[in-house]
Amino acid sequence: MDENPVVVVGAGPVGLAAAAEVVERGLQPLVLEAGSEAGCAVREWSHVRLFSQWSELIDPAAGRLLEQQGWQAPEPEGYPSGAEWVEQYLQPLAAALGERVRFGSRVVGVARRGRDRVVDAGRESEPLTVHVETAAGEERIAARAVIDASGTWRSPNPLGGDGLPAAGERAARDRISYEVPDVSDAQVRARFAGKRIAVVGSGHSALTALVTFAALAEEVPGTEVVWVLRRGRSGDVFGGGEADQLPERGALGQRAEQAVDAGHVRAVTGFRTAAVETDGDGGLVLTSFEGDKSEPVDEVVVLTGFRPDLSWLSEIRLDLDPVLQAPTALAPLIDPNVHSCGTVYPHGAKELAHPEPGVFVVGMKSYGRAPTFLAMTGYEQVRSVAAAIAGDTESAERVELVLPETGVCGGAGLFDEPEVEQGGGCCAGPQQTVELAAPGAAER
């Protein structure tokens, strides 16, 4: 099995970083990407500016590989857009990896060769088999290990407050969006300008949308924003402000708060959507589980996070938390029922390991349904995972990352239950934090 490649699923920031880390370990990676180019998901939110600096967005091993090709790193203190991240880093990195990256290759399954998940006998001696669909047909690739860095961008959470689509959500899909809109695009601008828009969600993607629409409201009369929050109080929804060690992340929250204070945004709190209906004038009306109704709106932008697609890992033995769908050892560190501040220590192969040897889920997907992530966290994950695959246990268990503080810590973050008193729970003592997040799934 040692002669087989380490298969990496996904050519996004963390997947390409994993390949670079594997190369540096003297092993052979094979990156399989369903799309036609590197960073396909990032390209879909290319208009959004990240709140992480270039110095935090380049994996160390990837940077060393690129420098061997004569690549010049961008100014470390700059803040790129998604498009710049792709053009100046991800695209050159994929080119540097060369034939180790295969596009148009969709992974549809992973299994232990000749064994379904029930069979114990001979499991340790057989390689993993990756099932791939390409334009030329089906393919089976024997793998030494599999690193799933496919992300969660294609699996947004629905509008429905119970985790399932709200009644009428599918029927209204032509007026519901699940990503931060690019209003610099003429067609997108025409869709939202002068309209009443409901923005559902409270994370950084929602804050980005609020700031975007507030600016549009200043330019186009009649543009209105209704901010639908599932919690009954806004709490620390605007983030840590000046206390945030990522200044641009803190500034985003401040700009969103200013938009609310200026009257461009009206907040509706404690509203968990059960249904979407159409009124007599064609407006969309949201109905809560308590029977409350929103004012009619023209468009709905749902930014309530993402969830992992685990369907193609069904024959692999995974150890997942039943609530978050994250690795069992990692889940208690990132549970948003406890950690509204997104507090988690850096982690690696030990926390990401599964009963199936050689299988690791990394990047945003490793967090399951937990909402927050940084690119730096993914880079530390794959550094540790590559070391583990190469047999360097000491390096795999070593932590080589210090994460910035959010400046926010306020107890349980999903429902309005009694908060943990200061000095206890998730907020006890000094902590390292991780959060994210671009337009949702994209690592920042």
Coordinates of C-alpha atoms in Angstrom, one line a residue:
M1 CA 0.0 0.0 0.0
D2 CA 3.0 2.4 0.6
E3 CA 3.4 2.6 -3.2
N4 CA -0.2 4.0 -3.7
P5 CA -0.8 7.7 -3.7
V6 CA -2.3 9.8 -0.9
V7 CA -5.6 10.8 -2.4
V8 CA -6.8 14.3 -1.6
V9 CA -10.4 15.1 -2.4
G10 CA -10.9 18.8 -3.4
A11 CA -8.6 21.4 -4.9
G12 CA -9.6 24.2 -2.6
P13 CA -7.3 26.0 -0.1
V14 CA -7.0 23.1 2.4
G15 CA -6.9 20.4 -0.2
L16 CA -4.0 21.9 -2.2
A17 CA -2.2 22.7 1.1
A18 CA -2.6 19.0 2.0
A19 CA -1.0 18.0 -1.3
A20 CA 1.9 20.4 -0.7
E21 CA 2.4 19.0 2.9
V22 CA 2.4 15.4 1.5
V23 CA 4.9 16.3 -1.2
E24 CA 7.2 17.8 1.4
R25 CA 7.0 14.5 3.3
G26 CA 8.3 12.7 0.3
L27 CA 5.0 11.0 -0.5
Q28 CA 3.0 11.1 -3.7
P29 CA -0.4 13.0 -3.5
L30 CA -3.2 12.8 -6.1
V31 CA -5.7 15.6 -5.8
L32 CA -9.1 14.8 -7.3
E33 CA -11.3 17.9 -8.1
A34 CA -14.8 17.7 -9.5
G35 CA -14.6 21.2 -11.0
S36 CA -12.6 22.4 -13.9
E37 CA -10.1 24.5 -12.0
A38 CA -8.6 25.2 -8.6
G39 CA -10.6 27.0 -5.9
C40 CA -14.0 26.4 -7.6
A41 CA -16.0 27.3 -4.4
V42 CA -13.9 30.3 -3.7
R43 CA -14.5 31.6 -7.2
E44 CA -18.2 31.6 -6.4
W45 CA -17.7 34.3 -3.7
S46 CA -14.8 36.0 -5.5
H47 CA -16.3 39.4 -4.8
V48 CA -16.0 39.1 -1.0
R49 CA -12.9 40.5 0.7
L50 CA -11.4 38.2 3.3
F51 CA -10.7 39.4 6.9
S52 CA -7.5 37.3 7.1
Q53 CA -4.2 38.8 5.8
W54 CA -2.2 37.1 3.1
S55 CA 0.3 35.9 5.8
E56 CA -2.6 33.8 7.3
L57 CA -3.9 32.5 4.0
I58 CA -0.7 30.8 2.6
D59 CA 0.1 27.3 3.9
P60 CA 3.9 27.2 4.8
A61 CA 4.6 24.0 2.8
A62 CA 2.7 25.4 -0.1
G63 CA 4.6 28.7 0.1
R64 CA 7.9 26.8 0.0
L65 CA 6.8 24.7 -3.0
L66 CA 5.7 27.9 -4.9
E67 CA 9.0 29.7 -4.1
Q68 CA 10.9 26.9 -5.8
Q69 CA 8.9 27.9 -9.0
G70 CA 10.0 31.5 -8.7
W71 CA 6.6 32.6 -7.2
Q72 CA 6.6 36.0 -5.4
A73 CA 4.3 36.0 -2.3
P74 CA 1.8 38.9 -2.1
E75 CA 2.4 41.7 0.5
P76 CA 1.8 39.8 3.8
E77 CA -0.3 42.5 5.4
G78 CA -2.8 42.8 2.5
Y79 CA -6.4 41.6 2.6
P80 CA -7.3 39.8 -0.7
S81 CA -10.7 39.2 -2.2
G82 CA -11.7 35.7 -3.0
A83 CA -10.7 36.3 -6.7
E84 CA -7.3 37.5 -5.6
W85 CA -6.8 34.5 -3.4
V86 CA -7.5 32.2 -6.3
E87 CA -5.5 34.1 -8.9
Q88 CA -2.4 34.9 -6.8
Y89 CA -2.2 31.7 -4.7
L90 CA -4.5 28.8 -5.4
Q91 CA -4.1 28.8 -9.2
P92 CA -0.3 29.0 -9.1
L93 CA -0.2 26.3 -6.4
A94 CA -2.3 23.9 -8.5
A95 CA 0.1 24.6 -11.4
A96 CA 3.1 23.9 -9.2
L97 CA 1.6 20.6 -8.2
G98 CA 1.2 19.8 -11.9
E99 CA -0.1 16.4 -12.8
R100 CA -0.7 15.6 -9.2
V101 CA -4.0 17.5 -9.6
R102 CA -6.7 16.1 -11.7
F103 CA -9.7 18.2 -12.6
G104 CA -13.1 16.9 -13.8
S105 CA -12.8 14.0 -11.4
R106 CA -15.7 13.6 -9.0
V107 CA -15.2 11.2 -6.1
V108 CA -18.5 9.3 -5.5
G109 CA -17.3 6.7 -3.0
V110 CA -14.5 5.4 -0.8
A111 CA -14.2 1.9 0.5
R112 CA -11.7 -0.7 1.8
R113 CA -10.9 -2.9 -1.2
G114 CA -13.2 -5.9 -1.3
R115 CA -14.7 -5.1 2.1
D116 CA -17.9 -3.2 3.0
R117 CA -18.0 -1.4 6.3
V118 CA -19.2 -4.5 8.1
V119 CA -16.3 -6.8 7.3
D120 CA -13.5 -7.0 9.8
A121 CA -11.4 -9.8 8.2
G122 CA -8.4 -8.6 6.2
R123 CA -9.2 -5.0 6.5
E124 CA -5.8 -3.9 7.7
S125 CA -4.0 -5.5 4.7
E126 CA -6.2 -4.0 1.9
P127 CA -5.8 -0.5 0.4
L128 CA -8.5 2.1 0.3
T129 CA -10.3 2.3 -3.1
V130 CA -11.5 5.6 -4.4
H131 CA -14.4 5.5 -6.8
V132 CA -14.2 8.3 -9.4
E133 CA -16.5 9.6 -12.1
T134 CA -14.9 11.4 -15.1
A135 CA -16.0 12.4 -18.6
A136 CA -14.3 9.2 -19.8
G137 CA -16.2 7.0 -17.4
E138 CA -15.7 5.4 -14.0
E139 CA -12.4 4.7 -12.4
R140 CA -11.1 3.0 -9.3
I141 CA -7.9 4.3 -7.6
A142 CA -6.1 2.4 -4.9
A143 CA -4.9 4.8 -2.2
R144 CA -2.5 4.7 0.7
A145 CA -4.6 7.2 2.6
V146 CA -7.5 9.5 1.8
I147 CA -7.8 13.2 2.9
D148 CA -11.3 14.5 2.4
A149 CA -11.0 18.3 1.9
S150 CA -14.1 18.7 -0.2
G151 CA -15.6 21.3 2.1
T152 CA -19.3 22.1 2.6
W153 CA -20.0 24.9 0.0
R154 CA -22.5 22.8 -1.9
S155 CA -24.5 21.9 1.2
P156 CA -26.0 25.1 2.6
N157 CA -28.4 24.9 5.6
P158 CA -32.0 25.6 4.6
L159 CA -34.2 28.4 5.7
G160 CA -36.3 26.1 7.9
G161 CA -35.5 26.6 11.6
D162 CA -35.7 22.8 12.3
G163 CA -32.9 21.9 9.9
L164 CA -35.2 20.9 7.1
P165 CA -36.5 23.1 4.3
A166 CA -39.4 25.3 5.4
A167 CA -42.8 24.6 3.9
G168 CA -42.8 26.4 0.6
E169 CA -39.1 27.0 0.5
R170 CA -38.5 24.8 -2.5
A171 CA -41.4 26.4 -4.4
A172 CA -39.9 29.9 -3.8
R173 CA -36.3 28.9 -4.7
D174 CA -36.2 31.4 -7.5
R175 CA -36.4 34.2 -4.9
I176 CA -34.2 32.7 -2.3
S177 CA -30.4 32.9 -2.4
Y178 CA -27.9 31.0 -0.2
E179 CA -24.8 33.1 -0.7
V180 CA -23.7 36.7 -0.3
P181 CA -24.8 38.5 -3.5
D182 CA -22.4 40.4 -5.7
V183 CA -24.2 43.6 -6.3
S184 CA -21.5 44.9 -8.6
D185 CA -22.9 42.5 -11.2
A186 CA -25.6 44.3 -13.1
Q187 CA -28.1 41.4 -13.1
V188 CA -27.6 40.7 -9.4
R189 CA -27.9 44.4 -8.6
A190 CA -31.2 44.6 -10.6
R191 CA -32.6 41.7 -8.6
F192 CA -32.1 43.4 -5.2
A193 CA -32.0 47.2 -5.9
G194 CA -35.1 49.0 -4.6
K195 CA -36.5 45.8 -3.1
R196 CA -37.3 44.7 0.5
I197 CA -34.9 41.9 1.4
A198 CA -34.9 39.5 4.3
V199 CA -31.4 38.4 5.4
V200 CA -31.6 35.3 7.6
G201 CA -28.6 34.4 9.7
S202 CA -26.2 35.9 12.3
G203 CA -22.7 34.8 11.2
H204 CA -20.0 36.7 9.3
S205 CA -21.7 35.9 6.0
A206 CA -24.9 37.6 7.2
L207 CA -23.0 40.6 8.5
T208 CA -21.3 40.9 5.1
A209 CA -24.7 40.8 3.4
L210 CA -26.1 43.5 5.7
V211 CA -23.2 45.8 4.9
T212 CA -23.6 45.1 1.2
F213 CA -27.3 45.9 1.2
A214 CA -26.9 48.9 3.5
A215 CA -24.6 50.4 0.9
L216 CA -27.1 49.6 -1.8
A217 CA -29.9 51.3 0.2
E218 CA -27.9 54.5 0.3
E219 CA -27.5 54.4 -3.5
V220 CA -31.0 53.2 -4.5
P221 CA -34.1 54.5 -2.7
G222 CA -36.6 51.9 -1.7
T223 CA -34.0 49.3 -0.8
E224 CA -34.9 47.9 2.6
V225 CA -33.3 45.1 4.7
V226 CA -35.1 43.0 7.3
W227 CA -32.6 41.0 9.4
V228 CA -34.2 37.8 10.7
L229 CA -32.4 36.4 13.8
R230 CA -33.3 33.1 15.3
R231 CA -32.2 34.1 18.8
G232 CA -34.4 36.4 20.9
R233 CA -31.6 38.8 21.6
S234 CA -28.7 40.0 19.5
G235 CA -26.1 39.5 22.2
D236 CA -22.6 39.7 20.8
V237 CA -23.8 39.1 17.2
F238 CA -21.6 42.0 15.9
G239 CA -18.4 40.3 17.1
G240 CA -15.5 41.6 19.2
G241 CA -14.9 45.0 17.5
E242 CA -11.6 46.5 18.5
A243 CA -10.9 43.6 20.8
D244 CA -10.8 41.2 17.9
Q245 CA -7.2 40.2 17.0
L246 CA -8.2 39.9 13.4
P247 CA -8.9 43.7 12.9
E248 CA -10.9 43.3 9.6
R249 CA -13.2 40.7 11.2
G250 CA -13.9 43.1 14.1
A251 CA -14.4 46.0 11.6
L252 CA -17.0 44.0 9.7
G253 CA -19.1 43.7 12.8
Q254 CA -18.8 47.4 13.5
R255 CA -19.9 48.2 10.0
A256 CA -22.9 46.0 10.3
E257 CA -23.8 47.6 13.6
Q258 CA -23.5 51.0 12.1
A259 CA -25.9 49.9 9.3
V260 CA -28.5 48.9 11.9
D261 CA -28.0 52.1 13.9
A262 CA -28.3 54.2 10.7
G263 CA -31.8 52.7 10.1
H264 CA -30.9 50.8 6.9
V265 CA -31.5 47.5 8.6
R266 CA -34.5 46.4 10.8
A267 CA -33.9 43.4 13.1
V268 CA -36.5 40.8 13.8
T269 CA -35.4 38.6 16.7
G270 CA -36.5 35.2 18.1
F271 CA -37.9 34.1 14.6
R272 CA -37.3 30.6 13.5
T273 CA -39.0 30.1 10.1
A274 CA -41.5 27.2 9.6
A275 CA -43.0 28.3 6.2
V276 CA -42.7 30.6 3.2
E277 CA -46.0 31.9 1.7
T278 CA -47.0 34.3 -1.0
D279 CA -49.3 37.2 -0.2
G280 CA -51.9 38.6 -2.6
D281 CA -49.4 41.1 -4.0
G282 CA -46.7 38.5 -4.7
G283 CA -44.6 39.2 -1.7
L284 CA -43.0 36.4 0.3
V285 CA -44.1 36.1 3.9
L286 CA -42.1 34.1 6.5
T287 CA -44.1 32.3 9.2
S288 CA -42.4 31.2 12.4
F289 CA -43.1 28.0 14.4
E290 CA -45.0 30.2 16.9
G291 CA -47.3 31.5 14.1
D292 CA -45.8 35.0 13.8
K293 CA -45.5 36.4 10.3
S294 CA -42.9 38.7 8.8
E295 CA -43.8 41.7 6.7
P296 CA -43.8 40.8 2.9
V297 CA -40.4 40.8 1.2
D298 CA -39.3 40.6 -2.4
E299 CA -36.2 38.4 -1.8
V300 CA -34.8 36.2 0.9
V301 CA -31.0 35.7 1.5
V302 CA -30.4 32.6 3.7
L303 CA -27.0 32.6 5.4
T304 CA -27.4 30.0 8.1
G305 CA -24.3 28.0 7.6
F306 CA -23.5 24.7 5.9
R307 CA -23.4 21.0 6.6
P308 CA -21.2 18.1 5.4
D309 CA -22.1 15.7 2.7
L310 CA -21.1 12.3 4.1
S311 CA -23.0 10.2 1.6
W312 CA -20.0 9.1 -0.4
L313 CA -18.2 8.0 2.8
S314 CA -21.0 5.5 3.7
E315 CA -18.7 2.4 3.4
I316 CA -16.0 4.0 5.6
R317 CA -15.9 3.5 9.4
L318 CA -16.2 7.0 10.8
D319 CA -16.4 8.1 14.4
L320 CA -18.7 11.1 14.3
D321 CA -20.4 13.1 17.0
P322 CA -24.2 12.4 16.6
V323 CA -25.0 16.1 17.0
L324 CA -22.4 18.0 15.0
Q325 CA -21.3 15.2 12.6
A326 CA -17.7 16.2 13.4
P327 CA -15.0 13.7 14.7
T328 CA -16.0 12.7 18.2
A329 CA -12.7 13.9 19.7
L330 CA -13.1 17.3 18.1
A331 CA -16.8 18.0 18.7
P332 CA -16.8 19.0 22.3
L333 CA -14.3 21.8 21.4
I334 CA -16.5 23.4 18.8
D335 CA -20.0 22.7 19.9
P336 CA -22.0 26.0 19.4
N337 CA -24.4 25.0 22.1
V338 CA -21.5 25.7 24.5
H339 CA -19.1 28.0 22.6
S340 CA -20.8 31.1 21.2
C341 CA -17.3 32.5 21.0
G342 CA -16.1 29.7 18.7
T343 CA -13.4 28.7 21.2
V344 CA -11.2 25.8 20.2
Y345 CA -7.5 24.8 20.5
P346 CA -5.5 24.0 17.4
H347 CA -5.7 20.3 16.6
G348 CA -4.4 17.7 14.2
A349 CA -4.4 14.0 13.3
K350 CA -5.2 12.8 16.8
E351 CA -8.5 14.6 17.0
L352 CA -9.3 13.9 13.3
A353 CA -8.6 10.2 13.3
H354 CA -11.3 7.7 12.6
P355 CA -11.6 3.9 13.1
E356 CA -10.9 3.5 9.4
P357 CA -7.0 3.7 9.2
G358 CA -5.7 6.3 6.8
V359 CA -8.9 8.3 6.4
F360 CA -9.1 12.0 7.5
V361 CA -11.7 14.6 7.0
V362 CA -10.1 18.1 7.1
G363 CA -11.0 21.7 6.5
M364 CA -14.5 23.1 7.0
K365 CA -16.0 19.7 6.6
S366 CA -14.2 18.4 9.7
Y367 CA -16.3 20.9 11.7
G368 CA -19.5 19.1 10.6
R369 CA -22.3 21.5 11.4
A370 CA -20.3 23.8 13.7
P371 CA -20.2 27.2 12.1
T372 CA -16.7 28.7 12.4
F373 CA -13.4 28.1 10.8
L374 CA -10.1 29.7 9.7
A375 CA -7.8 28.7 6.8
M376 CA -4.9 28.6 9.4
T377 CA -6.8 25.9 11.3
G378 CA -7.0 23.8 8.1
Y379 CA -3.3 24.3 7.3
E380 CA -2.4 23.1 10.8
Q381 CA -4.7 20.1 10.4
V382 CA -3.1 18.9 7.1
R383 CA 0.4 19.5 8.4
S384 CA -0.3 17.1 11.2
V385 CA -2.2 14.7 9.0
A386 CA 0.6 14.5 6.5
A387 CA 3.1 13.8 9.3
A388 CA 0.9 11.0 10.6
I389 CA 0.6 9.4 7.2
A390 CA 4.4 9.6 6.9
G391 CA 4.8 7.9 10.2
D392 CA 6.2 11.0 12.0
T393 CA 4.1 10.6 15.2
E394 CA 6.1 13.3 17.2
S395 CA 5.4 15.9 14.5
A396 CA 1.8 14.9 14.1
E397 CA 1.1 15.4 17.8
R398 CA 3.0 18.7 18.0
V399 CA 0.9 21.9 17.8
E400 CA 2.6 24.6 15.6
L401 CA -0.1 27.2 15.6
V402 CA -1.4 30.0 17.8
L403 CA -4.8 31.3 16.7
P404 CA -6.1 34.9 17.1
E405 CA -8.8 35.8 19.7
T406 CA -12.2 36.8 18.5
G407 CA -12.7 39.3 21.4
V408 CA -16.1 37.7 22.0
C409 CA -17.2 35.1 24.5
G410 CA -20.8 34.9 25.7
G411 CA -21.9 31.4 26.6
A412 CA -24.3 29.1 24.8
G413 CA -24.9 30.4 21.3
L414 CA -28.0 28.8 19.7
F415 CA -31.0 29.3 22.0
D416 CA -31.9 31.8 24.7
E417 CA -31.1 29.7 27.7
P418 CA -29.4 31.0 30.8
E419 CA -25.9 32.1 29.9
V420 CA -22.8 30.7 31.5
E421 CA -21.6 33.1 34.1
Q422 CA -18.3 34.9 33.3
G423 CA -15.4 32.9 34.6
G424 CA -16.9 29.5 33.8
G425 CA -17.9 27.3 31.0
C426 CA -16.3 28.0 27.6
C427 CA -15.0 31.3 28.8
A428 CA -12.8 30.2 31.7
G429 CA -9.2 31.3 31.5
P430 CA -7.1 32.3 28.5
Q431 CA -8.1 30.6 25.3
Q432 CA -7.0 30.3 21.7
T433 CA -9.9 30.8 19.3
V434 CA -10.9 29.9 15.8
E435 CA -13.8 31.1 13.8
L436 CA -14.4 32.0 10.3
A437 CA -15.8 32.9 7.7
A438 CA -16.3 34.2 4.5
P439 CA -19.5 33.6 2.8
G440 CA -20.2 30.6 4.8
A441 CA -18.3 27.6 3.6
A442 CA -15.3 29.2 2.3
E443 CA -12.3 29.1 4.6
R444 CA -11.0 32.5 5.6

